[in-house]
Structures are given as structure tokens and as C-alpha cells.
Amino acid sequence: MTSLTGRCMCGAVTWTYAGEITRNLVCHCADCQRATSSPFTAFLGMRPEHLTWTGDIRHYESSPDTLRGFCPSCGSRLYFRSGKWPAEIHVHAATMTDPADYRPDAQVVMRSRAKWLDRLPSIPAHDGFQQKPSGGAPA
Ligand SMILES: [Zn+2]
Ligand SMILES: [Zn+2]
């Protein structure tokens, strides 16, 4: 059994979990890209009956019987839930109190993985924010 906690960006929503982690997956699907405004997202699969939320949560029905929860104060994405997997709720791993503990073990929907991710290891990297724009058109 695993005990984990998490929160949204503003802290208005928190979660506590004590149970089995059913999945540690990175999702490259187009809906997750749009929903999170990011090239991919990472989830922890949890048993809904062992997960406790505090705070006000809204959700968006991104497709029939598929709910994506978020904090109405700061907009942080919180979870994905689908009627296809009624015994699981997929909590966004980035909301973990200590996201450094996250260990994904699978990537899914590789067909829509952002192509530019392949270039990441070969482009300039900075410890902080980039001081000057690099210019040029996006590749
Ligand atoms: Zn919030
Ligand atoms: Zn997805």
C-alpha cells in the first residue's frame, strides 16, 4: 500500500491517498495534450474508494462519460476519470506533494506523441529561465 498526498497550484484543492497504485503512466493522447496545454501528461492510477479530496472541484466532460477535474481557482488539472475504467481514477502526477517521487513505467498512445520531444536532448538547456531569446522560427 502506498500513502501519497497532493494539491493544486493554489492549494485550494488537496488529495490524500492510501491504497494500491494501479498505474504509473505517461499519456501522449491528443485529448491530454489539449486538456493540459502540454505535450504529454503523467498519471497515477488510484482506487476511488481510497482517495479523499478537499476543496471545490469542477470537471469538464471531454468525451461521453469521461470527466477531467480541475481547480476552479487556479485551473490546475487534477484527474481523469472514464466509464471505461470505473474502478480507477487517474490523478495527475504533477499534483503530488513531491513529484520527484514519481516513477512512470509505461507510455501510452505513442502515435500522437509530440515529434519535437525527440529533439529535447540535443537543444540548449538552462538551469533557470533563458536570459535572451534565441530567435528564429519554430522548427
Ligand atoms: Zn487551485
Ligand atoms: Zn490521454
XYZ file of N, CA and C and ligand atoms in Angstrom:
419
model
N 0.839 -1.196 0.000
C 0.000 0.000 0.000
C 0.876 1.249 0.000
N 0.413 2.247 -0.688
C 1.149 3.499 -0.802
C 0.330 4.622 -0.171
N 1.016 5.519 0.535
C 0.361 6.713 1.067
C 0.938 7.926 0.365
N 0.070 8.700 -0.255
C 0.514 9.861 -1.022
C -0.434 11.027 -0.746
N 0.094 12.227 -0.948
C -0.733 13.430 -0.858
C -0.420 14.323 -2.040
N -1.334 15.266 -2.308
C -1.106 16.189 -3.411
C -1.983 17.418 -3.283
N -1.746 18.356 -4.194
C -2.523 19.594 -4.180
C -2.457 20.267 -5.550
N -3.402 21.190 -5.752
C -3.358 22.028 -6.954
C -2.344 23.152 -6.744
N -2.177 23.993 -7.752
C -1.188 25.070 -7.673
C -1.480 26.039 -6.528
N -2.746 26.423 -6.334
C -3.084 27.422 -5.309
C -3.311 26.802 -3.941
N -3.478 25.489 -3.876
C -3.673 24.811 -2.599
C -5.124 24.722 -2.149
N -6.060 25.248 -2.944
C -7.480 25.187 -2.563
C -8.012 23.751 -2.618
N -7.401 22.918 -3.465
C -7.784 21.512 -3.562
C -6.606 20.658 -3.113
N -6.888 19.689 -2.244
C -5.853 18.730 -1.838
C -6.415 17.325 -1.984
N -5.510 16.359 -2.068
C -5.944 14.957 -2.064
C -5.027 14.130 -1.169
N -5.595 13.055 -0.654
C -4.864 12.097 0.182
C -5.218 10.703 -0.302
N -4.216 9.854 -0.461
C -4.473 8.500 -0.948
C -3.722 7.487 -0.101
N -4.402 6.429 0.246
C -3.777 5.295 0.922
C -4.328 4.034 0.277
N -3.568 3.459 -0.627
C -4.045 2.277 -1.334
C -3.042 1.857 -2.396
N -3.485 0.947 -3.229
C -2.667 0.405 -4.298
C -2.594 1.424 -5.452
N -1.406 1.631 -5.994
C -1.269 2.425 -7.220
C -1.434 1.458 -8.394
N -2.468 1.691 -9.202
C -2.791 0.746 -10.271
C -2.029 1.019 -11.558
N -1.583 2.270 -11.736
C -0.842 2.628 -12.952
C 0.088 3.794 -12.661
N 1.216 3.815 -13.396
C 2.117 4.975 -13.414
C 2.395 5.243 -14.889
N 1.531 5.994 -15.518
C 1.655 6.083 -16.975
C 1.753 7.522 -17.476
N 2.514 7.635 -18.564
C 2.615 8.886 -19.311
C 1.684 8.765 -20.504
N 0.792 9.744 -20.657
C -0.175 9.702 -21.760
C 0.159 10.757 -22.802
N 0.282 10.305 -24.037
C 0.581 11.199 -25.158
C -0.650 11.463 -26.020
N -1.840 11.149 -25.526
C -3.020 11.287 -26.386
C -3.330 12.767 -26.654
N -4.003 12.998 -27.767
C -4.295 14.370 -28.195
C -5.221 15.088 -27.213
N -6.136 14.363 -26.573
C -7.024 14.998 -25.596
C -6.246 15.467 -24.365
N -5.306 14.656 -23.880
C -4.493 15.084 -22.733
C -3.609 16.271 -23.124
N -3.095 16.274 -24.347
C -2.287 17.418 -24.800
C -3.113 18.705 -24.739
N -4.320 18.660 -25.272
C -5.189 19.852 -25.276
C -5.612 20.222 -23.856
N -6.026 19.217 -23.089
C -6.575 19.479 -21.757
C -5.542 20.099 -20.827
N -4.273 19.707 -20.991
C -3.227 20.185 -20.085
C -2.359 21.265 -20.731
N -2.621 21.587 -21.995
C -1.790 22.556 -22.730
C -0.312 22.164 -22.675
N -0.048 20.874 -22.715
C 1.307 20.348 -22.600
C 1.493 19.213 -23.600
N 2.747 18.895 -23.954
C 2.965 17.843 -24.945
C 2.566 16.457 -24.454
N 2.537 16.246 -23.134
C 2.070 14.975 -22.575
C 1.724 15.211 -21.120
N 1.100 14.215 -20.494
C 0.848 14.314 -19.060
C 1.149 12.973 -18.415
N 1.247 12.970 -17.105
C 1.584 11.753 -16.362
C 0.522 11.520 -15.298
N 0.132 10.264 -15.157
C -0.949 9.910 -14.231
C -0.517 8.854 -13.216
N -1.197 8.906 -12.072
C -1.181 7.833 -11.077
C -2.572 7.216 -11.079
N -2.657 5.916 -11.302
C -3.946 5.241 -11.208
C -4.255 4.914 -9.760
N -5.460 5.299 -9.306
C -5.841 5.075 -7.904
C -7.229 4.458 -7.830
N -7.503 3.801 -6.695
C -8.834 3.274 -6.409
C -9.667 4.395 -5.793
N -10.779 4.760 -6.439
C -11.559 5.919 -5.975
C -11.962 5.832 -4.506
N -12.222 4.614 -4.016
C -12.706 4.474 -2.635
C -11.615 4.764 -1.606
N -10.358 4.832 -2.036
C -9.260 5.123 -1.105
C -8.698 6.535 -1.281
N -9.361 7.318 -2.112
C -8.881 8.665 -2.425
C -9.819 9.694 -1.798
N -9.252 10.663 -1.083
C -10.042 11.707 -0.417
C -9.644 13.072 -0.961
N -10.623 13.849 -1.337
C -10.385 15.205 -1.842
C -10.875 16.227 -0.835
N -10.238 17.391 -0.766
C -10.804 18.539 -0.065
C -10.817 19.699 -1.046
N -11.785 20.584 -0.904
C -11.863 21.754 -1.766
C -12.862 21.569 -2.888
N -13.117 22.654 -3.580
C -14.091 22.691 -4.666
C -13.442 22.219 -5.961
N -14.069 21.263 -6.625
C -13.535 20.732 -7.888
C -14.600 20.872 -8.969
N -14.218 21.327 -10.121
C -15.095 21.321 -11.300
C -14.572 20.263 -12.251
N -15.413 19.879 -13.188
C -14.914 18.946 -14.196
C -15.450 19.316 -15.575
N -14.718 18.885 -16.562
C -15.091 19.056 -17.955
C -15.277 17.670 -18.557
N -16.400 17.477 -19.268
C -16.652 16.183 -19.903
C -16.039 16.231 -21.300
N -14.806 15.703 -21.407
C -14.047 15.844 -22.655
C -14.537 14.896 -23.742
N -15.191 13.830 -23.370
C -15.904 12.957 -24.301
C -16.969 12.247 -23.460
N -17.927 11.589 -24.091
C -19.012 10.999 -23.302
C -18.492 10.088 -22.184
N -18.974 10.324 -20.966
C -18.611 9.517 -19.802
C -17.126 9.634 -19.432
N -16.500 10.734 -19.825
C -15.099 10.976 -19.496
C -14.995 12.362 -18.867
N -14.564 12.387 -17.593
C -14.517 13.636 -16.842
C -13.071 14.019 -16.537
N -12.767 15.297 -16.710
C -11.443 15.838 -16.382
C -11.641 16.916 -15.325
N -11.153 16.638 -14.114
C -11.354 17.535 -12.994
C -10.287 18.608 -12.921
N -10.686 19.766 -12.414
C -9.727 20.866 -12.276
C -10.143 21.778 -11.130
N -9.185 22.562 -10.627
C -9.458 23.540 -9.575
C -10.001 24.803 -10.227
N -11.191 25.270 -9.823
C -11.746 26.472 -10.441
C -11.004 27.751 -10.048
N -10.200 27.714 -8.995
C -9.459 28.908 -8.586
C -8.191 29.102 -9.408
N -7.393 28.049 -9.582
C -6.102 28.208 -10.267
C -6.045 27.487 -11.606
N -7.017 26.625 -11.900
C -7.046 25.946 -13.187
C -6.218 24.682 -13.275
N -5.526 24.322 -12.193
C -4.715 23.087 -12.230
C -5.591 21.891 -12.568
N -5.088 21.056 -13.463
C -5.756 19.795 -13.763
C -5.521 18.821 -12.621
N -6.564 18.071 -12.250
C -6.472 17.188 -11.087
C -6.592 15.711 -11.438
N -7.565 15.368 -12.283
C -7.769 13.947 -12.576
C -8.468 13.736 -13.905
N -8.389 12.492 -14.341
C -9.110 11.967 -15.494
C -9.913 10.783 -14.990
N -11.170 10.711 -15.394
C -11.995 9.589 -14.986
C -12.881 9.192 -16.148
N -12.956 7.892 -16.436
C -13.735 7.423 -17.572
C -14.576 6.223 -17.191
N -15.757 6.144 -17.779
C -16.611 4.984 -17.602
C -15.977 3.711 -18.121
N -14.927 3.850 -18.969
C -14.210 2.665 -19.458
C -13.430 1.980 -18.341
N -13.027 2.767 -17.337
C -12.240 2.228 -16.219
C -12.900 2.669 -14.907
N -14.080 2.110 -14.615
C -14.854 2.607 -13.467
C -14.167 2.380 -12.116
N -13.253 1.419 -12.049
C -12.606 1.110 -10.758
C -11.355 1.941 -10.525
N -11.076 2.906 -11.433
C -9.853 3.707 -11.311
C -10.146 5.180 -11.515
N -9.345 6.001 -10.857
C -9.300 7.419 -11.177
C -7.836 7.734 -11.452
N -7.589 8.481 -12.492
C -6.217 8.803 -12.876
C -5.912 10.228 -12.419
N -5.073 10.326 -11.411
C -4.715 11.617 -10.818
C -3.439 12.116 -11.493
N -3.409 13.396 -11.839
C -2.216 13.944 -12.490
C -1.029 13.905 -11.524
N 0.035 13.224 -11.956
C 1.198 13.011 -11.088
C 1.861 14.327 -10.690
N 1.724 15.356 -11.519
C 2.358 16.644 -11.211
C 1.726 17.322 -10.002
N 0.558 16.835 -9.555
C -0.056 17.424 -8.364
C 0.460 16.784 -7.073
N 1.303 15.765 -7.168
C 1.865 15.139 -5.967
C 2.600 16.175 -5.125
N 2.529 16.014 -3.803
C 3.268 16.903 -2.908
C 4.748 16.889 -3.282
N 5.288 15.716 -3.569
C 6.670 15.612 -4.031
C 6.722 14.875 -5.361
N 6.539 15.611 -6.468
C 6.511 14.942 -7.782
C 7.820 14.241 -8.131
N 8.906 14.578 -7.430
C 10.181 13.911 -7.711
C 10.118 12.422 -7.394
N 9.133 12.019 -6.586
C 8.982 10.603 -6.242
C 8.324 9.790 -7.356
N 7.830 10.451 -8.370
C 7.060 9.747 -9.412
C 7.971 8.885 -10.286
N 7.524 7.650 -10.550
C 8.282 6.708 -11.373
C 7.365 6.099 -12.426
N 7.242 6.741 -13.592
C 6.377 6.155 -14.619
C 6.953 4.832 -15.113
N 6.077 3.923 -15.497
C 6.539 2.633 -16.021
C 5.895 2.286 -17.364
N 5.153 3.243 -17.946
C 4.558 2.992 -19.261
C 4.240 4.320 -19.941
N 4.309 4.306 -21.267
C 3.855 5.432 -22.086
C 2.762 4.896 -22.994
N 1.699 5.672 -23.165
C 0.589 5.194 -23.992
C 0.242 6.213 -25.080
N -0.436 5.711 -26.100
C -0.878 6.474 -27.266
C 0.319 7.168 -27.936
N 1.346 6.355 -28.215
C 2.578 6.869 -28.811
C 2.362 7.463 -30.200
N 1.252 7.078 -30.849
C 1.011 7.583 -32.208
C 0.830 9.100 -32.240
N 0.419 9.701 -31.108
C 0.259 11.161 -31.104
C 1.326 11.860 -30.254
N 2.386 11.140 -29.913
C 3.488 11.751 -29.156
C 4.074 12.916 -29.957
N 4.309 14.052 -29.264
C 4.844 15.235 -29.946
C 6.211 14.906 -30.551
N 6.344 15.129 -31.852
C 7.585 14.763 -32.555
C 8.786 15.527 -32.005
N 8.567 16.774 -31.565
C 9.706 17.575 -31.131
C 10.322 17.093 -29.823
N 9.636 16.188 -29.114
C 10.234 15.636 -27.891
C 11.542 14.902 -28.204
N 11.652 14.359 -29.425
C 12.883 13.660 -29.810
C 14.089 14.592 -29.787
N 13.850 15.897 -29.990
C 14.953 16.859 -30.095
C 15.410 17.370 -28.728
N 14.647 17.142 -27.679
C 14.971 17.728 -26.382
C 16.408 17.489 -25.921
N 16.946 16.265 -26.019
C 18.310 16.055 -25.504
C 19.370 16.845 -26.264
N 19.055 17.333 -27.456
C 20.085 17.986 -28.279
C 19.927 19.503 -28.367
N 18.958 20.097 -27.674
C 18.814 21.555 -27.728
C 19.363 22.180 -26.448
N 19.794 23.481 -26.512
C 20.398 24.108 -25.344
C 19.496 24.044 -24.113
N 20.107 23.783 -22.967
C 19.368 23.667 -21.704
C 19.942 24.654 -20.694
N 19.085 25.263 -19.902
C 19.474 26.298 -18.940
C 18.959 25.926 -17.558
N 19.737 26.212 -16.510
C 19.281 25.902 -15.150
C 18.072 26.733 -14.764
N 18.051 28.022 -15.155
C 16.919 28.898 -14.869
C 16.224 29.261 -16.162
N 15.574 30.418 -16.164
C 14.954 30.873 -17.400
C 16.037 31.350 -18.367
N 15.760 31.209 -19.644
C 16.697 31.649 -20.670
C 16.804 33.173 -20.599
N 18.025 33.717 -20.597
C 18.219 35.153 -20.434
C 17.886 35.946 -21.693
N 18.241 35.405 -22.852
C 17.992 36.112 -24.111
C 17.240 35.194 -25.053
N 16.340 35.773 -25.847
C 15.640 34.925 -26.823
C 16.617 34.355 -27.838
N 16.378 33.132 -28.250
C 17.288 32.511 -29.216
C 16.933 32.910 -30.628
N 15.716 33.469 -30.838
C 15.321 33.921 -32.150
C 15.053 32.770 -33.101
N 14.709 33.130 -34.318
C 14.446 32.104 -35.307
C 13.013 31.597 -35.210
N 12.619 30.933 -36.245
C 11.260 30.410 -36.320
C 11.184 29.055 -35.630
N 10.049 28.745 -35.073
C 9.913 27.393 -34.510
C 10.121 26.327 -35.576
N 10.806 25.292 -35.223
C 11.105 24.231 -36.203
C 9.880 23.396 -36.459
Zn -6.109 25.616 -7.137
Zn -4.527 10.917 -22.503
